[in-house]
Amino acid sequence: MMTSIYERDYWPTEEWKTASLEDVGMDPQKIENMKYMINSHYKNMTGLLVIRKGYIAYEKYFNGFSMHDTQHVASLTKSVISALIGIALDKGYIDSVDQKIVEFFPEAITPSSSMSLRCITIKHLLMMTAPFPWKHEPFDRLARQKNWVHYILKQLDNKLPLGKFQYSTAGTHLLSAILTATTGMSACAFANYHLFRHIGMKEIEDAYMKSFGMKDLFGDQLNGWVNDPQGITTGGWGLTTTVRDLARFGFLYLNHGKWDNKQIISDTWIRDSVAMNENKYGYLWWLIQLEDQVAYTAAGSGGNHIFCIPHQDLVVVMTSKTIQNPQERWPLLEQYILPAIID
Amino acid sequence: MKNIVIQGARLHNLKGIDISIPKNKLVVMTGVSGSGKSSLAFDIIFEEGRKQYLQSLGVFTALVEEDKFDHIAGISPTIAVQQNMIRQRNTRSTVGTKTNILKMMALLFAMKREISCSVCGTMLDSYFTCPQCEHVEESLPVGYFLYNNPNGMCIRCSGKGTYAEINLNTLIPDEHTTLKQVLHTVNPKPGYLKLFYKKFADYIDMPFTVIPDEVKLDILYGQYVESNSQHRSYCLHRILENRFVKDGDNSGGLFELSECTACQGFRIGEEARNVTLNGKHIGELASMTLTDLKHFIVNLLEQEDRQQQEMKETAKREYVMMQDILQKMNSLIKIRLGHLSLYRELPSLSGGELQRVFLHDHLESKMDGMIYILDEPTAGLHEREKLEVLQSIRHLQELGNTVIVVEHDKKTIEMADYIIEIGPKAGVEGGQVVYQGSVDGFMQSTHSISAPYFSGKTKITTRTNPSMVMTKHTPKLTISGANIHHLKHITASIPLGMLVGVTGVSGSGKSSLISNALVSLLHRHFHQQVDNETYAEDAFYKKQLDGKRNTVEAGALEGVTHISDYVEVSQVPIGRNKNSTILSYIGIWEKVRKLFAEQPEAKEQHLTAGHFSFNTKGACATCEGNGQEKQWLGGNYFIYSTCKDCHGKRYNDEVLSVTYKGKHIAHILDMTITEAITFFADHKAIIATLNILHSMGMGYMTLGQPTPTLSGGEAQRVKLAKELGKRRKEQTLYILDEPTVGLSLYDTAKLMSLLDELVVKGNSVIVIEHDTEVLSACDWLIELGPDGGAGGGEIIAEGTPDTLKDNPNSIIGRYLRLS
């Protein structure tokens, strides 16, 4: 993959600057045409933000939302957890992605624990290749557990072979628990301290959980970042934030982890995170093979995305209300946003 | 209308027949295999009954592919229960799931239950707040009570209640055991052993315990791979699991099936186990026998009755649900299934039990005026079990339905109200109504070729050497200490050079003794010789082998030197691949294609043998060689229509332009075996196996018939023909599992003369059989019993058919024909 390093004339730590579509080399008419498509086929969309060359080139909100509203971004959260694992590695809290996960949960290992469980590494969880026994993992059942981490480890105590791509939200929760085990902080607090405040994202509160029903964990009234009964930040979902802050996170990746002369996440981590592979899934990032380039996206249920297209210096954020069977979002980029680039 | 009237039925080989079938009667439709009875019963009556019913509901079905008949009248909604629907191997399917009672129980639990506080254990009443610690429990949705639901299944065993795994303590007895020793203990085939040696060369002499975990994992459980159906790279787990699943061989205790320690075998998760009804959780209830469960529910209902005064609306719903459960349970108990539990896996049921579980659904139906078509419902049943099934079938008719049974069984025929025989023979020689009328008339019929067998006028077989008796000089094969499944450490002596019948009620241990114990011991004997030679230099390996031979549950085998080889012909269906045909299965497809490639037209067009395959180069481009296109009609309804380009011929025009004796390759596939024998008369290699099939009464089958469409019995005979077609040493032991299933007595007679011929040539034959005609013709019988399951597993009688008749311990004896 060609790596593009762009010079920035400002950093959106305090505020994003806006430019016209023409100024950033995009055709306004093509972008205008997209509106009809959104109105007819993407009715659950709440926000759309196009960042080109470091400037806001297009920003629209729908369904009564605005740039100040925070929204739950569902599984998009996973890519933030990925960044946090990278930072923990950079800072020496974690030795390597090849570390076995049982090292972090010695209490869960018994003489009868399976060989599979003993061999699962952080990398297996990052790449969704740990052997979970489900086709569709039951969230309701997870929510009812008194100790989520133990329940998830029990699922992995099986004889299945490692290496099969199997998307699992429970697996990412273990990563959050590993962050807490190694840093002594919740993933949310760790994110605030080592990531969000450095790139101008609003700090996020640990949610106050009165109970752990499906509504408390997945409902549309979420605030802050939810956690499990042990206070471990949910690793697979639960982050609530604004469209512009999501764009900051994507922009950090586009800039190889460097923000205003400060390396927030190592460049190596970001390269490893988005290196193309047969599953088209990196370290909790979905990978998109373009002709000779690779784009990547954080993705959450309903149509929440941070699309990063490095070779076009482009970040596109979309937020949505969660619905059943939403339209794929990538065609909007493929048919409208990417063809609008004229320089 | 009082009758189902069909005029001009001409599907397949039916010769434009007119027939009138009385309604609300028990009708048996019989005839030799391939006579056309299934075409009439399933392809015309069932298809038409289903189609007209769907049309009346407004479902579009108007895709008539074939011109089947001129006129049909008096048809009703039709249900078919076919053998292939019943023979199940899915262990996730249980009596509870099949009858839906488990789902009803789960609903009952979701509605009403006692729950214990998950914090302090206090039992809660109808409210969910703990009076002790004020913890609030949430109610559990229905899925939590079902082991097949992700919410409900025990995480450790995925809802199976058991799990099979490598016994690491046996495999790796101490910390000095090296990988090499581990591999030799498992004893994979030499080729695979070499692969292990190569892949793990660095670790081969290392003690297993010090090998890095990742490598251990790779050796034991493998890695995920796309390329094979088990999605697991070659590893010890795969080897041991295969042996266990296919041969019932636990490799001397290396692979063990044990009760799940997390759920104690109750299949469901902890959440549901905390919820009880009168102190029992759903797993405990589903493990009870239906009879005990019925008493439990009756008790619950009595409690409800007492509280009826203040019954709330929810309680009423529970009451109705319990009544429904009770009713279903009663109907199962009535057909003598009260000993089963809801968790009993369907594949572990005997044939008779399975038939009754399937019929149960219909027996409790409140509808009448239906047409039921049953496919050999007594196949694989012991005489004693047949009666129970036949009573159920009679009951189905008495509910006001028309029951058409496609059957060869004498008992069934004797009980019928009306008999229809299609024939007289198979294929082109069949397709006519040979007889229709009463049972008495049938027995007297002079047109029928099967009636004389039923009435006893014609004997099923005349043995060439009728007076073979086992003496102390007769060479014998003796299995001792057989302990597989329910076998009770038994010793069985099988005389060689004879036709030996092994019988017993379903589940009595016939298959365990022969197909599992004997076959795995023979397998070890004949295959280990090879292994022993290969690794003779390795003293450790030999020691392991000798040790294991004594520990296997299969037992020990003596007298194996008297046979030169063995052949097992089971009823397991051959190839599930729809592109596999009889021709390819028996191994002559290649020869036929070569013959076509040698023709001048083929050479001109540079067509090779490969072009005459519809799977590859020669395929019609439109249907990719399928000959038909699949169309979805909604729901579970599919219709196949003939490819519009090749008209079902499967080939492209270029290939079809090549002919041999005026026929192109698609013509060949449409030929019957009988026709092909004449057509290929000059090619001995092609017709050798075809001749055997013909002599087994299978001349009616077409060469291109896909193997998955063969019935169990047909598949077995094709397998047998293939084995017989191979040149073998003398003194071969042939083992056949119920070879007569699906055979008319006429066809059975043909098969028997073939078996007789094998014995005459100095071979030995063992048949696992229920058919009394076949058993009566055997030289020696071994009967297992007395009951199925744990109540069986012993040899209750052995001897000649004549001595068994007088043996009070024998159950089959009284049914045997006097010689």
mmCIF file of N, CA and C in Angstrom, chain A residues 4-13 15-17 49-56 195 198-201 243-260 262-265 270 285 296 298 306-310 312-317:
data_model
loop_
_atom_site.group_PDB
_atom_site.id
_atom_site.type_symbol
_atom_site.label_atom_id
_atom_site.label_comp_id
_atom_site.label_asym_id
_atom_site.label_seq_id
_atom_site.Cartn_x
_atom_site.Cartn_y
_atom_site.Cartn_z
ATOM 1 N N SER A 4 0.518 7.757 2.127
ATOM 2 C CA SER A 4 0.519 9.176 1.800
ATOM 3 C C SER A 4 0.708 9.956 3.097
ATOM 4 N N ILE A 5 1.710 10.805 3.124
ATOM 5 C CA ILE A 5 1.894 11.669 4.302
ATOM 6 C C ILE A 5 1.579 13.100 3.875
ATOM 7 N N TYR A 6 0.589 13.635 4.533
ATOM 8 C CA TYR A 6 0.128 14.962 4.128
ATOM 9 C C TYR A 6 0.616 16.021 5.115
ATOM 10 N N GLU A 7 1.027 17.190 4.556
ATOM 11 C CA GLU A 7 1.353 18.352 5.389
ATOM 12 C C GLU A 7 0.049 19.013 5.812
ATOM 13 N N ARG A 8 -0.097 19.369 7.069
ATOM 14 C CA ARG A 8 -1.324 20.034 7.534
ATOM 15 C C ARG A 8 -1.026 21.491 7.864
ATOM 16 N N ASP A 9 -1.958 22.366 7.461
ATOM 17 C CA ASP A 9 -1.746 23.768 7.797
ATOM 18 C C ASP A 9 -2.427 24.161 9.107
ATOM 19 N N TYR A 10 -3.205 23.255 9.657
ATOM 20 C CA TYR A 10 -3.778 23.489 10.998
ATOM 21 C C TYR A 10 -4.211 22.143 11.528
ATOM 22 N N TRP A 11 -4.513 22.039 12.812
ATOM 23 C CA TRP A 11 -5.016 20.802 13.408
ATOM 24 C C TRP A 11 -6.352 21.088 14.074
ATOM 25 N N PRO A 12 -7.338 20.273 13.862
ATOM 26 C CA PRO A 12 -8.686 20.562 14.373
ATOM 27 C C PRO A 12 -8.844 20.193 15.849
ATOM 28 N N THR A 13 -7.834 20.484 16.641
ATOM 29 C CA THR A 13 -7.902 20.138 18.059
ATOM 30 C C THR A 13 -8.990 20.973 18.736
ATOM 31 N N GLU A 15 -11.114 23.375 16.942
ATOM 32 C CA GLU A 15 -12.301 23.395 16.083
ATOM 33 C C GLU A 15 -11.922 22.970 14.668
ATOM 34 N N TRP A 16 -12.865 22.332 13.998
ATOM 35 C CA TRP A 16 -12.672 22.020 12.584
ATOM 36 C C TRP A 16 -12.838 23.295 11.766
ATOM 37 N N LYS A 17 -12.056 23.446 10.711
ATOM 38 C CA LYS A 17 -12.286 24.560 9.789
ATOM 39 C C LYS A 17 -13.061 24.048 8.579
ATOM 40 N N LEU A 49 -20.627 13.639 7.298
ATOM 41 C CA LEU A 49 -19.544 14.620 7.330
ATOM 42 C C LEU A 49 -18.429 14.155 6.410
ATOM 43 N N VAL A 50 -18.033 15.070 5.484
ATOM 44 C CA VAL A 50 -16.939 14.744 4.564
ATOM 45 C C VAL A 50 -15.761 15.650 4.883
ATOM 46 N N ILE A 51 -14.626 15.045 5.229
ATOM 47 C CA ILE A 51 -13.409 15.804 5.525
ATOM 48 C C ILE A 51 -12.421 15.549 4.396
ATOM 49 N N ARG A 52 -12.075 16.597 3.693
ATOM 50 C CA ARG A 52 -11.056 16.405 2.646
ATOM 51 C C ARG A 52 -9.913 17.368 2.914
ATOM 52 N N LYS A 53 -8.724 16.898 2.803
ATOM 53 C CA LYS A 53 -7.512 17.710 3.017
ATOM 54 C C LYS A 53 -7.546 18.437 4.358
ATOM 55 N N GLY A 54 -8.184 17.794 5.329
ATOM 56 C CA GLY A 54 -8.194 18.363 6.676
ATOM 57 C C GLY A 54 -9.285 19.395 6.932
ATOM 58 N N TYR A 55 -10.139 19.633 5.937
ATOM 59 C CA TYR A 55 -11.214 20.622 6.101
ATOM 60 C C TYR A 55 -12.587 19.953 5.972
ATOM 61 N N ILE A 56 -13.542 20.510 6.709
ATOM 62 C CA ILE A 56 -14.916 20.055 6.516
ATOM 63 C C ILE A 56 -15.395 20.571 5.170
ATOM 64 N N LEU A 195 -5.936 9.375 24.680
ATOM 65 C CA LEU A 195 -6.346 9.548 23.274
ATOM 66 C C LEU A 195 -7.226 10.779 23.068
ATOM 67 N N HIS A 198 -6.066 14.480 23.600
ATOM 68 C CA HIS A 198 -4.970 14.937 22.744
ATOM 69 C C HIS A 198 -5.446 15.353 21.361
ATOM 70 N N ILE A 199 -6.556 14.859 20.940
ATOM 71 C CA ILE A 199 -6.994 15.169 19.571
ATOM 72 C C ILE A 199 -8.284 15.999 19.580
ATOM 73 N N GLY A 200 -8.595 16.563 20.724
ATOM 74 C CA GLY A 200 -9.728 17.487 20.809
ATOM 75 C C GLY A 200 -11.074 16.821 20.890
ATOM 76 N N MET A 201 -11.096 15.504 21.136
ATOM 77 C CA MET A 201 -12.397 14.853 21.327
ATOM 78 C C MET A 201 -12.849 15.144 22.752
ATOM 79 N N VAL A 243 -20.494 13.499 15.723
ATOM 80 C CA VAL A 243 -19.992 13.248 14.374
ATOM 81 C C VAL A 243 -18.607 13.873 14.190
ATOM 82 N N ARG A 244 -18.449 15.104 14.649
ATOM 83 C CA ARG A 244 -17.162 15.786 14.447
ATOM 84 C C ARG A 244 -16.041 15.120 15.236
ATOM 85 N N ASP A 245 -16.372 14.572 16.429
ATOM 86 C CA ASP A 245 -15.330 13.870 17.188
ATOM 87 C C ASP A 245 -14.938 12.559 16.514
ATOM 88 N N LEU A 246 -15.912 11.900 15.911
ATOM 89 C CA LEU A 246 -15.591 10.673 15.171
ATOM 90 C C LEU A 246 -14.628 10.991 14.037
ATOM 91 N N ALA A 247 -14.858 12.150 13.406
ATOM 92 C CA ALA A 247 -13.994 12.550 12.304
ATOM 93 C C ALA A 247 -12.571 12.789 12.812
ATOM 94 N N ARG A 248 -12.438 13.310 14.018
ATOM 95 C CA ARG A 248 -11.097 13.522 14.583
ATOM 96 C C ARG A 248 -10.371 12.179 14.720
ATOM 97 N N PHE A 249 -11.102 11.171 15.190
ATOM 98 C CA PHE A 249 -10.493 9.849 15.360
ATOM 99 C C PHE A 249 -10.035 9.296 14.010
ATOM 100 N N GLY A 250 -10.885 9.413 12.997
ATOM 101 C CA GLY A 250 -10.504 8.949 11.659
ATOM 102 C C GLY A 250 -9.322 9.737 11.117
ATOM 103 N N PHE A 251 -9.334 11.037 11.377
ATOM 104 C CA PHE A 251 -8.272 11.913 10.881
ATOM 105 C C PHE A 251 -6.921 11.544 11.508
ATOM 106 N N LEU A 252 -6.952 11.110 12.778
ATOM 107 C CA LEU A 252 -5.724 10.669 13.447
ATOM 108 C C LEU A 252 -5.121 9.474 12.695
ATOM 109 N N TYR A 253 -5.984 8.546 12.258
ATOM 110 C CA TYR A 253 -5.505 7.374 11.519
ATOM 111 C C TYR A 253 -4.942 7.789 10.163
ATOM 112 N N LEU A 254 -5.624 8.763 9.528
ATOM 113 C CA LEU A 254 -5.162 9.222 8.219
ATOM 114 C C LEU A 254 -3.768 9.851 8.330
ATOM 115 N N ASN A 255 -3.493 10.365 9.517
ATOM 116 C CA ASN A 255 -2.204 11.021 9.746
ATOM 117 C C ASN A 255 -1.212 10.125 10.479
ATOM 118 N N HIS A 256 -1.389 8.828 10.303
ATOM 119 C CA HIS A 256 -0.436 7.851 10.840
ATOM 120 C C HIS A 256 -0.256 7.969 12.333
ATOM 121 N N GLY A 257 -1.326 8.342 13.026
ATOM 122 C CA GLY A 257 -1.273 8.378 14.487
ATOM 123 C C GLY A 257 -0.627 9.629 15.062
ATOM 124 N N LYS A 258 -0.204 10.533 14.166
ATOM 125 C CA LYS A 258 0.487 11.740 14.613
ATOM 126 C C LYS A 258 -0.490 12.909 14.608
ATOM 127 N N TRP A 259 -0.468 13.714 15.648
ATOM 128 C CA TRP A 259 -1.400 14.849 15.745
ATOM 129 C C TRP A 259 -0.619 16.055 16.220
ATOM 130 N N ASP A 260 -0.519 17.029 15.370
ATOM 131 C CA ASP A 260 0.159 18.264 15.747
ATOM 132 C C ASP A 260 1.525 17.969 16.369
ATOM 133 N N LYS A 262 2.674 15.390 17.706
ATOM 134 C CA LYS A 262 2.748 14.431 18.810
ATOM 135 C C LYS A 262 2.254 13.073 18.334
ATOM 136 N N GLN A 263 3.072 12.031 18.534
ATOM 137 C CA GLN A 263 2.657 10.687 18.101
ATOM 138 C C GLN A 263 1.713 10.118 19.163
ATOM 139 N N ILE A 264 0.434 10.033 18.822
ATOM 140 C CA ILE A 264 -0.567 9.552 19.776
ATOM 141 C C ILE A 264 -0.620 8.020 19.759
ATOM 142 N N ILE A 265 -0.617 7.475 18.546
ATOM 143 C CA ILE A 265 -0.548 6.015 18.354
ATOM 144 C C ILE A 265 0.589 5.770 17.381
ATOM 145 N N ILE A 270 -0.869 1.394 13.403
ATOM 146 C CA ILE A 270 -1.905 1.700 12.411
ATOM 147 C C ILE A 270 -1.685 0.893 11.137
ATOM 148 N N TRP A 285 -10.854 -3.245 12.405
ATOM 149 C CA TRP A 285 -11.224 -2.350 11.305
ATOM 150 C C TRP A 285 -11.618 -3.219 10.118
ATOM 151 N N TYR A 296 -10.280 1.794 4.726
ATOM 152 C CA TYR A 296 -10.747 1.025 5.883
ATOM 153 C C TYR A 296 -11.839 1.795 6.599
ATOM 154 N N ALA A 298 -14.335 1.965 10.314
ATOM 155 C CA ALA A 298 -14.914 1.510 11.573
ATOM 156 C C ALA A 298 -16.400 1.401 11.271
ATOM 157 N N ILE A 306 -16.825 5.325 10.125
ATOM 158 C CA ILE A 306 -15.765 6.302 9.833
ATOM 159 C C ILE A 306 -14.984 5.689 8.681
ATOM 160 N N PHE A 307 -15.238 6.173 7.472
ATOM 161 C CA PHE A 307 -14.496 5.671 6.307
ATOM 162 C C PHE A 307 -13.200 6.458 6.195
ATOM 163 N N CYS A 308 -12.089 5.773 6.094
ATOM 164 C CA CYS A 308 -10.804 6.437 5.884
ATOM 165 C C CYS A 308 -10.264 6.005 4.527
ATOM 166 N N ILE A 309 -10.048 6.984 3.634
ATOM 167 C CA ILE A 309 -9.517 6.670 2.309
ATOM 168 C C ILE A 309 -8.206 7.453 2.183
ATOM 169 N N PRO A 310 -7.109 6.860 2.661
ATOM 170 C CA PRO A 310 -5.855 7.609 2.816
ATOM 171 C C PRO A 310 -5.370 8.234 1.505
ATOM 172 N N GLN A 312 -6.807 9.418 -0.916
ATOM 173 C CA GLN A 312 -7.562 10.598 -1.357
ATOM 174 C C GLN A 312 -7.602 11.657 -0.262
ATOM 175 N N ASP A 313 -6.866 11.453 0.821
ATOM 176 C CA ASP A 313 -6.883 12.369 1.968
ATOM 177 C C ASP A 313 -8.334 12.645 2.381
ATOM 178 N N LEU A 314 -9.097 11.584 2.559
ATOM 179 C CA LEU A 314 -10.538 11.705 2.753
ATOM 180 C C LEU A 314 -11.004 10.909 3.973
ATOM 181 N N VAL A 315 -11.807 11.570 4.817
ATOM 182 C CA VAL A 315 -12.487 10.871 5.908
ATOM 183 C C VAL A 315 -13.979 11.153 5.766
ATOM 184 N N VAL A 316 -14.799 10.123 5.782
ATOM 185 C CA VAL A 316 -16.246 10.334 5.697
ATOM 186 C C VAL A 316 -16.891 9.686 6.920
ATOM 187 N N VAL A 317 -17.629 10.488 7.677
ATOM 188 C CA VAL A 317 -18.312 9.956 8.852
ATOM 189 C C VAL A 317 -19.802 9.887 8.575
#
